[in-house]
XYZ file of C-alpha atoms in Angstrom:
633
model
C 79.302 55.136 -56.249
C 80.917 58.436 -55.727
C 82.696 59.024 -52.555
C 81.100 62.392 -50.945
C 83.605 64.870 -50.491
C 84.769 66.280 -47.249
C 85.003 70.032 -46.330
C 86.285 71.506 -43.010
C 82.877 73.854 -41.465
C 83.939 75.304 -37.687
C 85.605 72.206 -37.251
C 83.812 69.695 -38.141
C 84.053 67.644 -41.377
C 80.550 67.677 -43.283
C 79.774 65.209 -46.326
C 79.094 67.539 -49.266
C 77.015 65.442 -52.218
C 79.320 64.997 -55.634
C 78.042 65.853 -58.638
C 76.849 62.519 -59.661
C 74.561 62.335 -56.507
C 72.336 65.253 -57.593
C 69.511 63.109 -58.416
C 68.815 62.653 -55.279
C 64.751 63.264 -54.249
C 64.340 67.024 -54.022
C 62.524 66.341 -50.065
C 65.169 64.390 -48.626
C 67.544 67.199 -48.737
C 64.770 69.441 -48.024
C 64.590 67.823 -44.469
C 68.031 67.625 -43.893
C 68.486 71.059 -44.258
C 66.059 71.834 -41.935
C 67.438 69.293 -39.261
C 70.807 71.145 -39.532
C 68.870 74.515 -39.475
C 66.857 73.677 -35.869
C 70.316 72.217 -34.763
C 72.313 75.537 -35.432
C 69.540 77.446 -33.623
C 70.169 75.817 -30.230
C 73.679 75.574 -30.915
C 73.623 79.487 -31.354
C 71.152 79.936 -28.671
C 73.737 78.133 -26.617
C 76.758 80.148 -27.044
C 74.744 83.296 -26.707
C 73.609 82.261 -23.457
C 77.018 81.121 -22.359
C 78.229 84.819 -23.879
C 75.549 86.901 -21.689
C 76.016 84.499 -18.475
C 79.915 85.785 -18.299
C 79.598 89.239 -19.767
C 75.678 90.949 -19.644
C 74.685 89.161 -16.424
C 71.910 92.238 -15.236
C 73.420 95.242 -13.972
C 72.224 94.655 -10.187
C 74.363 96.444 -6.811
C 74.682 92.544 -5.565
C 76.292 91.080 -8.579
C 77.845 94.167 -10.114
C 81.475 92.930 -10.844
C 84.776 95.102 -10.563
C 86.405 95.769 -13.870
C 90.038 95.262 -13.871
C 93.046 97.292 -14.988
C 96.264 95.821 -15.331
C 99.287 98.458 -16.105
C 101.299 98.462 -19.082
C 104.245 95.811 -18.853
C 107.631 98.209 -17.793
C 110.244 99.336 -19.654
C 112.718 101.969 -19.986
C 110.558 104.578 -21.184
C 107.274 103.507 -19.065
C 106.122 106.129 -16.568
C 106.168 104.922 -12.786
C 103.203 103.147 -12.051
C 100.249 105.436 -10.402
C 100.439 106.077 -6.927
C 98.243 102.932 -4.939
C 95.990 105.245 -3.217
C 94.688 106.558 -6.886
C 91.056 105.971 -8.422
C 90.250 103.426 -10.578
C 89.135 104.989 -14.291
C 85.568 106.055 -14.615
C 83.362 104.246 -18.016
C 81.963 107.007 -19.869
C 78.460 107.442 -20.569
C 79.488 106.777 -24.129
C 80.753 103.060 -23.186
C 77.572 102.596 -20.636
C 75.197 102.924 -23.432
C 77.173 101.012 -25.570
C 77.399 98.360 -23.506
C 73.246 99.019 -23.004
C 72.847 98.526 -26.356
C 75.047 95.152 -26.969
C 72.853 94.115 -23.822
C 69.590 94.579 -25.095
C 70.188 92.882 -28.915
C 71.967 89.706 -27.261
C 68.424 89.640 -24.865
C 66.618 89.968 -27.997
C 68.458 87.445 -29.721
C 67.997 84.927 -26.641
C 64.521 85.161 -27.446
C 63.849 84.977 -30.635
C 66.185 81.601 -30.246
C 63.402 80.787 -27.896
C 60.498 81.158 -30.190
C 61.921 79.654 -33.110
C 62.798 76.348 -30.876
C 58.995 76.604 -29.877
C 57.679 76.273 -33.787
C 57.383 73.031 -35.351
C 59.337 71.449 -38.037
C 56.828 72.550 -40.915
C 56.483 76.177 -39.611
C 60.478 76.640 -39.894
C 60.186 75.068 -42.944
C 57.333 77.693 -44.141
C 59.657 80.374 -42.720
C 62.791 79.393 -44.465
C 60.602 79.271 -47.765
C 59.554 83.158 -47.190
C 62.985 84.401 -46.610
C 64.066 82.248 -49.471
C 61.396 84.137 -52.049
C 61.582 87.149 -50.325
C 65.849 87.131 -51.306
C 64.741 86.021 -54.999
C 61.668 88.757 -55.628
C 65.150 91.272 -54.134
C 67.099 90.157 -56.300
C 64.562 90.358 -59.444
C 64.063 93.774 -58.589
C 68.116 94.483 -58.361
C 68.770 92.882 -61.584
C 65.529 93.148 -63.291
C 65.147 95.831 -66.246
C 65.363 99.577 -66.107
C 62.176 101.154 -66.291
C 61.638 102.653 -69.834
C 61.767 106.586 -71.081
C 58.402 108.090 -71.298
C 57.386 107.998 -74.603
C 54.794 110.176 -76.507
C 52.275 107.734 -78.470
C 52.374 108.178 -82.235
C 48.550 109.282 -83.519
C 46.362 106.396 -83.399
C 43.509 106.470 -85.496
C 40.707 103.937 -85.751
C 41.484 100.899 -84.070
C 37.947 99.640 -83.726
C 34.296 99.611 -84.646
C 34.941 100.330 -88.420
C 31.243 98.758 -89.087
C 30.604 98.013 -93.208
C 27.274 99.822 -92.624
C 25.197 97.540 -95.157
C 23.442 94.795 -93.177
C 24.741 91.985 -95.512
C 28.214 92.607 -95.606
C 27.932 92.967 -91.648
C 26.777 89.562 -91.223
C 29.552 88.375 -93.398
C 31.918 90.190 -91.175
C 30.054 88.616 -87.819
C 30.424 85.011 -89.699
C 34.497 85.640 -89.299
C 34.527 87.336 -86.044
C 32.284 83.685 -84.899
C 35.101 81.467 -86.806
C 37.978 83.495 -84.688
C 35.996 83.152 -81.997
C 35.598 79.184 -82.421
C 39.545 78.880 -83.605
C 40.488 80.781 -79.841
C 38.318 79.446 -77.690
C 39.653 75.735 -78.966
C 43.092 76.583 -78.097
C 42.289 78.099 -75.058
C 40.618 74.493 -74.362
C 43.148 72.140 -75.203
C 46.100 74.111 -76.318
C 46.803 77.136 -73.827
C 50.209 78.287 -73.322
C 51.454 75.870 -76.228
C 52.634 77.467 -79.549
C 49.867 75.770 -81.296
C 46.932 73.834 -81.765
C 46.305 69.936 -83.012
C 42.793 70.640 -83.373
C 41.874 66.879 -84.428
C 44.339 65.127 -81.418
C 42.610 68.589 -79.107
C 46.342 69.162 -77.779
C 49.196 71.364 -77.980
C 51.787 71.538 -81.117
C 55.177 72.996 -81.776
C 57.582 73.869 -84.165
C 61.187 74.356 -83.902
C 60.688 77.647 -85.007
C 60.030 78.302 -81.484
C 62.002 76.001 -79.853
C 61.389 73.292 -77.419
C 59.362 75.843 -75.053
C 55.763 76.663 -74.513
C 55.936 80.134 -75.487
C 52.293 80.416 -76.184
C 52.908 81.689 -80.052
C 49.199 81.477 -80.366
C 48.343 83.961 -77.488
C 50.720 86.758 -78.399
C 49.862 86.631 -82.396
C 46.379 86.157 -81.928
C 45.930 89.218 -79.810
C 45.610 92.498 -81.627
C 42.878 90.405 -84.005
C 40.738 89.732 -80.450
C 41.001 93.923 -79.915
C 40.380 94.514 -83.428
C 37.353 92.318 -83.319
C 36.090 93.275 -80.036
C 36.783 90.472 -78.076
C 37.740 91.532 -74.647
C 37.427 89.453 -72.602
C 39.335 86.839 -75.126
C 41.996 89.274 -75.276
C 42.056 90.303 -71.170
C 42.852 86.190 -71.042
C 45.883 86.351 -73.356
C 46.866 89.557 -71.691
C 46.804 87.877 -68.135
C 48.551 84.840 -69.142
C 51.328 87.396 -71.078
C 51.718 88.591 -67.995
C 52.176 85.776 -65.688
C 53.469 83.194 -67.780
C 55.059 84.476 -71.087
C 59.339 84.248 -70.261
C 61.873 84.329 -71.851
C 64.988 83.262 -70.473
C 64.087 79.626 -71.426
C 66.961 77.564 -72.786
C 65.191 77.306 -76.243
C 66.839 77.997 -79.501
C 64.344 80.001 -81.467
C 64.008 81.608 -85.183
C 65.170 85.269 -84.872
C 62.820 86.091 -87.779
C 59.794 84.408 -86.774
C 59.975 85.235 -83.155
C 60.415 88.530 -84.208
C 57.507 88.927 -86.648
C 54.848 87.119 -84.414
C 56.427 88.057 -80.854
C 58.023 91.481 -80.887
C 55.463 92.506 -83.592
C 52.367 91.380 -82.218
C 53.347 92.573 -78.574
C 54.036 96.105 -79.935
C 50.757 95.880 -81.932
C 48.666 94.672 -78.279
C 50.760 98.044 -76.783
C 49.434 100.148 -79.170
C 46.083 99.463 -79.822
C 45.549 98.883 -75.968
C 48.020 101.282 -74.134
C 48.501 98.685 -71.695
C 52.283 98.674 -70.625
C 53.196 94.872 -69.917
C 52.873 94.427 -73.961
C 56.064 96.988 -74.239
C 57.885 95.594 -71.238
C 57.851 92.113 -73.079
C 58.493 92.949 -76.746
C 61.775 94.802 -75.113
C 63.075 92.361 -73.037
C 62.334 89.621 -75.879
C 64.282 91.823 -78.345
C 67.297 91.834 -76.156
C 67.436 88.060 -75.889
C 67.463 88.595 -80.044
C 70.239 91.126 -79.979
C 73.296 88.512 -79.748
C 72.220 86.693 -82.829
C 74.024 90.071 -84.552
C 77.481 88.965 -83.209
C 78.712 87.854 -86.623
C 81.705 88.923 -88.480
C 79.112 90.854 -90.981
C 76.250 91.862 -88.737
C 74.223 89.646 -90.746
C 72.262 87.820 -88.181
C 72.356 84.141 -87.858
C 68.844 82.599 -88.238
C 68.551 81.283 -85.359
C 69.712 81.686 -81.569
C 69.363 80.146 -78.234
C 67.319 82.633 -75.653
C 69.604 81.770 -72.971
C 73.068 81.371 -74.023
C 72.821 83.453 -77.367
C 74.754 81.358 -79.499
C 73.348 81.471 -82.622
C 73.950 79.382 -85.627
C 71.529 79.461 -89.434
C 69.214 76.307 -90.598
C 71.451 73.187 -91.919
C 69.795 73.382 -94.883
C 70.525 76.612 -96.022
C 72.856 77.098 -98.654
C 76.694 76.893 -97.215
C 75.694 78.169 -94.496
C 73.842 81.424 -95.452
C 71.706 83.419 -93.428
C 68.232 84.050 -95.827
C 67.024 87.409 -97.392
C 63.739 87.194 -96.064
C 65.525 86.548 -92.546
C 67.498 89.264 -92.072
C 65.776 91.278 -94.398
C 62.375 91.308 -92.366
C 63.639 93.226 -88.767
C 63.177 96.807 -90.052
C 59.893 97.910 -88.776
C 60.249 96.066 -85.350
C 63.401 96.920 -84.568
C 63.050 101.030 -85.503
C 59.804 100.981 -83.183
C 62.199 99.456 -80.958
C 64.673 101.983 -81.001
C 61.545 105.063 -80.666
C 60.227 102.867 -77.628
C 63.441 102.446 -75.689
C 65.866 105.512 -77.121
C 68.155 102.575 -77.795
C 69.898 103.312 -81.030
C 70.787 99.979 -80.923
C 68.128 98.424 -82.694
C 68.056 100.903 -85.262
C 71.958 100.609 -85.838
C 71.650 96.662 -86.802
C 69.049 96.857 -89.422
C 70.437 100.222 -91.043
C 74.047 98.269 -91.055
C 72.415 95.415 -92.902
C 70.673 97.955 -95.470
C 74.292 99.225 -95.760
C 75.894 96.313 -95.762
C 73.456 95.440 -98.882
C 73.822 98.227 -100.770
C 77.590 98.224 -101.079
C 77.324 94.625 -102.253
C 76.935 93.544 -106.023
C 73.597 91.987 -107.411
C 73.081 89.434 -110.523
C 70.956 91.630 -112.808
C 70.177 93.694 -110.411
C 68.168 91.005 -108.235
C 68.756 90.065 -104.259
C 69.664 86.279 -104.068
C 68.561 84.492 -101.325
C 71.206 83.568 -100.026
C 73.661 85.729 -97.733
C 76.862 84.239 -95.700
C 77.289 85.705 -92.608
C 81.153 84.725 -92.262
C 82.163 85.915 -95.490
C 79.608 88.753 -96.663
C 79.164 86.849 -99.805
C 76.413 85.559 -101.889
C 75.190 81.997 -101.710
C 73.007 80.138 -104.385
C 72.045 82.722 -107.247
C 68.501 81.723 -106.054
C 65.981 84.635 -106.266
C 62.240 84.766 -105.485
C 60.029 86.953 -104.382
C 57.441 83.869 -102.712
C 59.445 81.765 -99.872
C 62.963 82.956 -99.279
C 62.976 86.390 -100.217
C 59.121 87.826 -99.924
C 59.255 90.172 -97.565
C 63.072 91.955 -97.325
C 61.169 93.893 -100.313
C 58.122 94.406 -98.301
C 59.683 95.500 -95.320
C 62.017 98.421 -97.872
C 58.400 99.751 -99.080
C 56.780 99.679 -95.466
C 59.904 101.601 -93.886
C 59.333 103.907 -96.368
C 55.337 104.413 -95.228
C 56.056 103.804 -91.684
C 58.484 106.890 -91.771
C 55.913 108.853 -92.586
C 57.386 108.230 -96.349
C 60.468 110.625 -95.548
C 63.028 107.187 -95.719
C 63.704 108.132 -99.056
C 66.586 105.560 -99.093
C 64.351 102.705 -98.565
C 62.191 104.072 -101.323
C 64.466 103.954 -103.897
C 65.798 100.806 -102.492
C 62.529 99.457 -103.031
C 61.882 100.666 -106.250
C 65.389 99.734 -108.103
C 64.738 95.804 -106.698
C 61.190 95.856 -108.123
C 62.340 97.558 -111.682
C 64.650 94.381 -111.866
C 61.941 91.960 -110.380
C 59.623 93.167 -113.196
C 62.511 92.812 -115.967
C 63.457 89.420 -115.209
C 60.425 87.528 -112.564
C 57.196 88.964 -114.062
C 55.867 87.136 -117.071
C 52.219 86.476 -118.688
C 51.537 82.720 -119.285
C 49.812 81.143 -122.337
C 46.598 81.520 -121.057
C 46.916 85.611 -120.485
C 47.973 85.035 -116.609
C 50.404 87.259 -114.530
C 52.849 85.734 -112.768
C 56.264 86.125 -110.660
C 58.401 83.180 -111.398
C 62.071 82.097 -109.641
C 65.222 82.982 -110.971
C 67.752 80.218 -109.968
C 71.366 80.405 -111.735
C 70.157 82.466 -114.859
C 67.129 80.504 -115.406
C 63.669 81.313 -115.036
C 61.820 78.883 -113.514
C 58.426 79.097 -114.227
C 56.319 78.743 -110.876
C 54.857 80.516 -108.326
C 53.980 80.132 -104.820
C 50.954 80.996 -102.860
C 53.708 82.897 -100.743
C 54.112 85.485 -103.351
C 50.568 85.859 -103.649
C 51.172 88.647 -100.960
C 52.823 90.849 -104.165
C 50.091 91.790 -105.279
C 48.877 93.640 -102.311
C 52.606 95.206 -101.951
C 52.322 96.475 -105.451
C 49.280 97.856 -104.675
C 50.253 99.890 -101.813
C 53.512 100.720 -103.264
C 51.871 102.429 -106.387
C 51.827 105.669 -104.807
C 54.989 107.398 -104.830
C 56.600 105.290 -107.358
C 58.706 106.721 -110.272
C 57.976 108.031 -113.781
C 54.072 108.855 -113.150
C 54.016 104.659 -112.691
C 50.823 104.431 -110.224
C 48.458 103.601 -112.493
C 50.925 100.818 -113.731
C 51.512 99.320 -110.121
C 47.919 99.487 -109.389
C 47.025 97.490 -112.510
C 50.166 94.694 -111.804
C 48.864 93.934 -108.467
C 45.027 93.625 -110.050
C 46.470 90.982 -112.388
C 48.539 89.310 -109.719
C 44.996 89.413 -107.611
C 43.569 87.839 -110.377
C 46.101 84.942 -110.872
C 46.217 83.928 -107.496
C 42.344 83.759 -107.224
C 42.448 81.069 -110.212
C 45.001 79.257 -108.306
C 41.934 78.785 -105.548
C 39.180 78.632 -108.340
C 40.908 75.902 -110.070
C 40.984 73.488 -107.244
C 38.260 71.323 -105.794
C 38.229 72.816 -102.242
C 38.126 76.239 -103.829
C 41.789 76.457 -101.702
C 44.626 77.722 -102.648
C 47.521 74.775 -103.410
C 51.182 75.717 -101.677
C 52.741 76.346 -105.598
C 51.682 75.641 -108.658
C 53.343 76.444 -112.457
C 52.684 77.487 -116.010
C 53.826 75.086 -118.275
C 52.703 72.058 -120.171
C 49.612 73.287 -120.875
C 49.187 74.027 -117.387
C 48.362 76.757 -115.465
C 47.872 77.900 -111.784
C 47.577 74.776 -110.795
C 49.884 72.504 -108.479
C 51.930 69.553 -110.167
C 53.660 67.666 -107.276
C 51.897 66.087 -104.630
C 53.830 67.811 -101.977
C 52.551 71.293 -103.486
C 48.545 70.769 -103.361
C 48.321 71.362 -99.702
C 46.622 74.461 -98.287
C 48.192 75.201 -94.419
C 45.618 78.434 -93.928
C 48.014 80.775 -95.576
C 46.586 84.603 -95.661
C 48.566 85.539 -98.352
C 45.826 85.873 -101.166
C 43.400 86.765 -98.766
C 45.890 89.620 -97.651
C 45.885 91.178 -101.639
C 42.314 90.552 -101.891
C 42.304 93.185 -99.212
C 44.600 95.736 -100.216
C 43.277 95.801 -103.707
C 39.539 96.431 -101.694
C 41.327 99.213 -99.964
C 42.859 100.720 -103.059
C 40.047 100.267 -106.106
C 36.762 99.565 -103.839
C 35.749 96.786 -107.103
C 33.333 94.657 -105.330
C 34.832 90.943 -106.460
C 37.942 91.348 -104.263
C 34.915 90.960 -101.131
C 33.172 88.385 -102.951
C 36.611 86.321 -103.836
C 37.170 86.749 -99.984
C 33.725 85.345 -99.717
C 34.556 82.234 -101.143
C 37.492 82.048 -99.408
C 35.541 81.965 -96.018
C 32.965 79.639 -96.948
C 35.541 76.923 -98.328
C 37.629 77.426 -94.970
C 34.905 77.305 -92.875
C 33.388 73.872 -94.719
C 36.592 71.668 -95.278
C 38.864 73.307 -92.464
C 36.738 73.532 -89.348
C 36.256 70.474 -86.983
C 35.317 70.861 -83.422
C 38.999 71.469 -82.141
C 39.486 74.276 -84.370
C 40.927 74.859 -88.130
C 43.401 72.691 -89.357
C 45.165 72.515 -92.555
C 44.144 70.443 -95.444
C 46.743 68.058 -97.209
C 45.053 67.883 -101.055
C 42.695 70.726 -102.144
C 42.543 68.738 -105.169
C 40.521 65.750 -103.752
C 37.221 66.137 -102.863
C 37.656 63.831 -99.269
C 40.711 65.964 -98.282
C 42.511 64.444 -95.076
C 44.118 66.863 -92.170
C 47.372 67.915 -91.429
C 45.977 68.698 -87.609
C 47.677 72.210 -87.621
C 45.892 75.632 -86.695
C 48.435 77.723 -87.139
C 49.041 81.117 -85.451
C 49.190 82.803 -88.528
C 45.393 81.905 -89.134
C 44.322 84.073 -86.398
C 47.044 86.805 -86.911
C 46.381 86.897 -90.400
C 44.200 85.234 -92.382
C 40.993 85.798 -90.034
C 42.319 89.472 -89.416
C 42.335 90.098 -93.090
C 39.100 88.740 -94.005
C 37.658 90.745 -90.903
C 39.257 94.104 -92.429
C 37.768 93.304 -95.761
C 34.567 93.183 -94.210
C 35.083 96.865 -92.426
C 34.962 99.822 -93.636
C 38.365 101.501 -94.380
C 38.215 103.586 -91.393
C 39.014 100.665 -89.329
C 43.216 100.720 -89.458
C 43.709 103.270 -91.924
C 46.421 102.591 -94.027
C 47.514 106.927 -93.703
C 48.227 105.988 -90.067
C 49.152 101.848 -89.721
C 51.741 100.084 -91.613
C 51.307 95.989 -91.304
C 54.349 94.204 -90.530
C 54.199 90.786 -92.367
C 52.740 89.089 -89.707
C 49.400 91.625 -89.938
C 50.213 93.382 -86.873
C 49.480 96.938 -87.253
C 52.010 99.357 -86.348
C 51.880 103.748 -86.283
C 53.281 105.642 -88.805
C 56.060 107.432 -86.910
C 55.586 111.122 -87.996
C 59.128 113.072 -87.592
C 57.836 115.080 -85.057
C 57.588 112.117 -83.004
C 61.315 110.594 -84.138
C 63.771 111.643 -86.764
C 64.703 108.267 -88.754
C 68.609 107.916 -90.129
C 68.049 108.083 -94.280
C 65.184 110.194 -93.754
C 65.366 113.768 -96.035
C 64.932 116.273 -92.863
C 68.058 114.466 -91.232
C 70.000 114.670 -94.627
């Protein structure tokens, strides 16, 4: 056992507790402290008394004592003493009130000493407590952050309502709005304020994407879709428990990129569909906790970083240490919204540096590898894909295009050059007269894709106006066939579910090989294309292939905790992998709910979707002028 320490107090010599004894029960100590507290009241009631008995006895013509001068020792240059019959020194009125002053706060000290001795044990106790959180609520509001600049909202057009019209397509649209309805209401029974839901085990599940902390991913993704949908009083819940519970200076070591997709996005996207202000307040101070994971010798972000300390290190697994395309890549449209929010260049500064940064730096055949040190600014694996990995760093160059009101021109071409090569060397037609995007790894084309890059499709889609060399029509028709691959990777299974990846060769196509690829984990990515191609050509199977798509979630992913993931949409008695993901009600529900709407629901003139589906303004220049952006040049 550890010796306690001694330290000198007025004195005395008090035991202090070591280090090792701070295990102690949190009461015990409680009490003594409170002990020592009553005793230093009567100690200090004691002296004052002893003070006012000598000094401030009351100023009464029988008691009134004589104050006494003494003269100034002698000495050679001293002036004779006064003469004895002279009169004593007058006390100013000055001193008098003085005096009257020091009289009345020791009186009024004496009894307050009085009334504290009164009070019992458990009122002190309730007293210290009040001082105690009324010195922690002043020093929140010392420290806390500096109010934000007044900022004029970007135009907002149609962010509800958007009714189909036609009665049947309205139901279908009610039938998605009740399955969102059923997958919130079962976290907000048995999984509130965790990341996730375990919809079979009805109990909270994380990831490490998020940490070890209770960040309640599920409330701050799922949100916009509630206002979108009309759910109000679902979304005044999440909003409330945003607001009282959501905080982030937890000691949690978090992914920059998902945390910034699903957090910073989908609070911006609550602000801005809802105008309330808490949703701003939170997406900033999250994005500062982010803000250290740039503290590399590149700028590159690492891919992950701890909320409190902001160290920041990248996945094991990753190759030599890189930082991933899709990472880094995937900041852009958070982080500028950021910067027009806040008038922080800041934010805006580390994603144009990595564009930069990118641009000066060579490229195999013209395509992005995965793989990006963050030490040495070089390439890792020559791994390229436009599914996991790398998906959406070419996304985000299109949508910072749109979202600058397309005046980014930089991200444009950007954008355009990567998909030229992505086309040359990625895009191929199988045996069987499919489209597909296949992975590039080390000069060989490996022929599989992943339901990942089933989101390609819609990006081609949208990007087909405005690309070179008249090439619309061209874009517009590559994301059709993409549509139409993806949709036979569903069709083909037993579940009518999409498998994780699946290949063209060996006589087979769009269909998965390996056991670990025939899960479905309620990805939106088809559903996502389904929708933009809707938006874009109005052909009527893109609704009914989002049909299906509902009615085989609904039937082999719903149990009465929720949706959960299926582990073999090949078999026919599929087993659970007891996972509703946020993403399901950020995205895959959303979607499905658009393609249900009419298209004046979240025009796509006005929002840009980050890649988590939360719907961000256009930023016309009169509201901001974007670095890259042709008025600035």
């Amino acid at each position: 056992m550890t010796t306690p320490a001694l330290l000198p107090l007025s004195g005395r010599r008090i035991p202090t507790l070591s280090p090792g004894a701070a295990s102690f029960p949190h009461h015990r100590a409680t009490l003594r402290l409170s002990e020592k507290f009553i005793l230093l009241l009567i100690l200090s009631a004691f002296i004052t008394l002893c003070f006012g008995a000598f000094f401030f006895l009351p100023d009464n013509s029988k008691h009134k004592l004589a104050v006494p001068f003494s003269s100034p020792p002698a000495s050679a240059h001293s002036r004779p003493p006064a003469a004895a019959h002279s009169s004593p020194p007058c006390v100013s009125e000055e001193e008098e009130s003085l005096r009257d002053k020091i009289r009345a706060d020791h009186e009024r000290a004496l009894q307050e000493a009085k009334e504290k001795l009164r009070k019992s044990k458990e009122e002190l106790k309730a007293e210290i407590q009040t001082e105690k959180t009324k010195v922690a609520e002043d020093l929140k509001k010392k420290d806390g952050p500096k109010p934000l600049p007044p900022v004029s909202m970007p135009k907002l057009v149609g962010v509800n309502n958007g009714d189909p019209g036609d009665p049947d397509t309205k139901e279908k649209r009610d039938k998605i709005r009740e399955m969102m309805k059923h997958a919130w209401d079962s976290y907000r029974q048995y999984g509130w304020g965790h990341n996730e839901l375990k919809p079979i085990a009805k109990k909270g599940h994380s990831t490490n994407i998020f940490g070890n902390s209770q960040m309640g991913a599920t409330i701050v993704d799922a949100l916009d879709t509630l206002y979108i949908m009309g759910l109000h009083d679902e979304f005044k819940d999440g909003q409330e428990w945003i607001e009282q519970n959501l905080d982030f200076s937890v000691n949690a070591e978090v992914s920059v990129f998902e945390v910034n997709i699903r957090f910073i996005g989908g609070l911006l996207a609550a602000y801005y569909l809802s105008g309330q202000e808490v949703f701003k307040v939170k997406a900033v101070q999250l994005a500062e906790k982010l803000l250290p994971a740039f503290n590399t010798p590149t700028g590159i972000p690492w891919a992950m970083v701890n909320l409190k300390s902001g160290v920041g290190r990248n996945w094991g697994w990753a190759s030599a240490g890189s930082s991933i395309l899709a990472e880094f890549g995937t900041l852009h449209m958070e982080f500028v919204h950021l910067t027009y929010q806040t008038g922080n260049p800041a934010y805006y500064q580390k994603v144009m540096h990595i564009r930069k940064l990118l641009a000066k730096m060579d490229r195999p055949n013209g395509l992005y590898p995965n793989y990006l040190n963050p030490r040495t600014g070089r390439w890792g694996q020559h791994h390229t894909s436009v599914g996991g990995l790398g998906d959406s760093f070419y996304e985000y160059l299109l949508k910072a295009w749109l979202m600058s009101d397309k005046t980014d021109s930089e991200a444009r071409k950007t954008y355009d050059d990567a998909i030229e090569a992505i086309e040359r060397h990625l895009i191929r037609k199988s045996n069987g007269g499919l489209t597909f995007i296949g992975e590039w790894k080390n000069g060989h084309l490996e022929r599989k894709m992943g339901h990942l890059t089933c989101f390609a499709g819609g990006m081609f889609a949208l990007g087909a106006d405005g690309s070179p060399d008249d090439k619309a029509g061209h874009y517009l028709q590559l994301g059709a066939e993409i549509a139409h691959t993806c949709h036979e990777s569903y069709d083909r299974t037993v579940l009518k579910l999409g498998p994780e990846a699946f290949k063209f060769d060996s006589g087979l196509e769009a269909v998965a090989v390996r056991q670990n690829e025939k899960y479905y984990i309620l990805r939106p990515e088809v559903i996502e294309t389904y929708w933009y191609m809707w938006r874009f050509t109005h052909d009527p199977k893109y609704r009914q292939w989002g049909w299906e798509a509902v009615q085989a979630i609904d039937k082999y992913c719903r149990v009465s905790g929720g949706f959960s993931g299926v582990k073999d949409v090949y078999s026919s008695n599929p087993t659970y992998d007891d996972v509703q993901q946020s993403f399901f009600l950020a995205e895959t529900l959303k979607y499905l709910y658009l393609l249900f709407s009419s298209d004046e629901l979240l025009p796509l003139e006005n929002w840009v979707f980050n890649t988590e589906a939360h719907p961000l303004p256009v930023l016309h220049l009169g509201n901001i002028t974007l670095p890259g952006s042709e008025t600035q040049r």
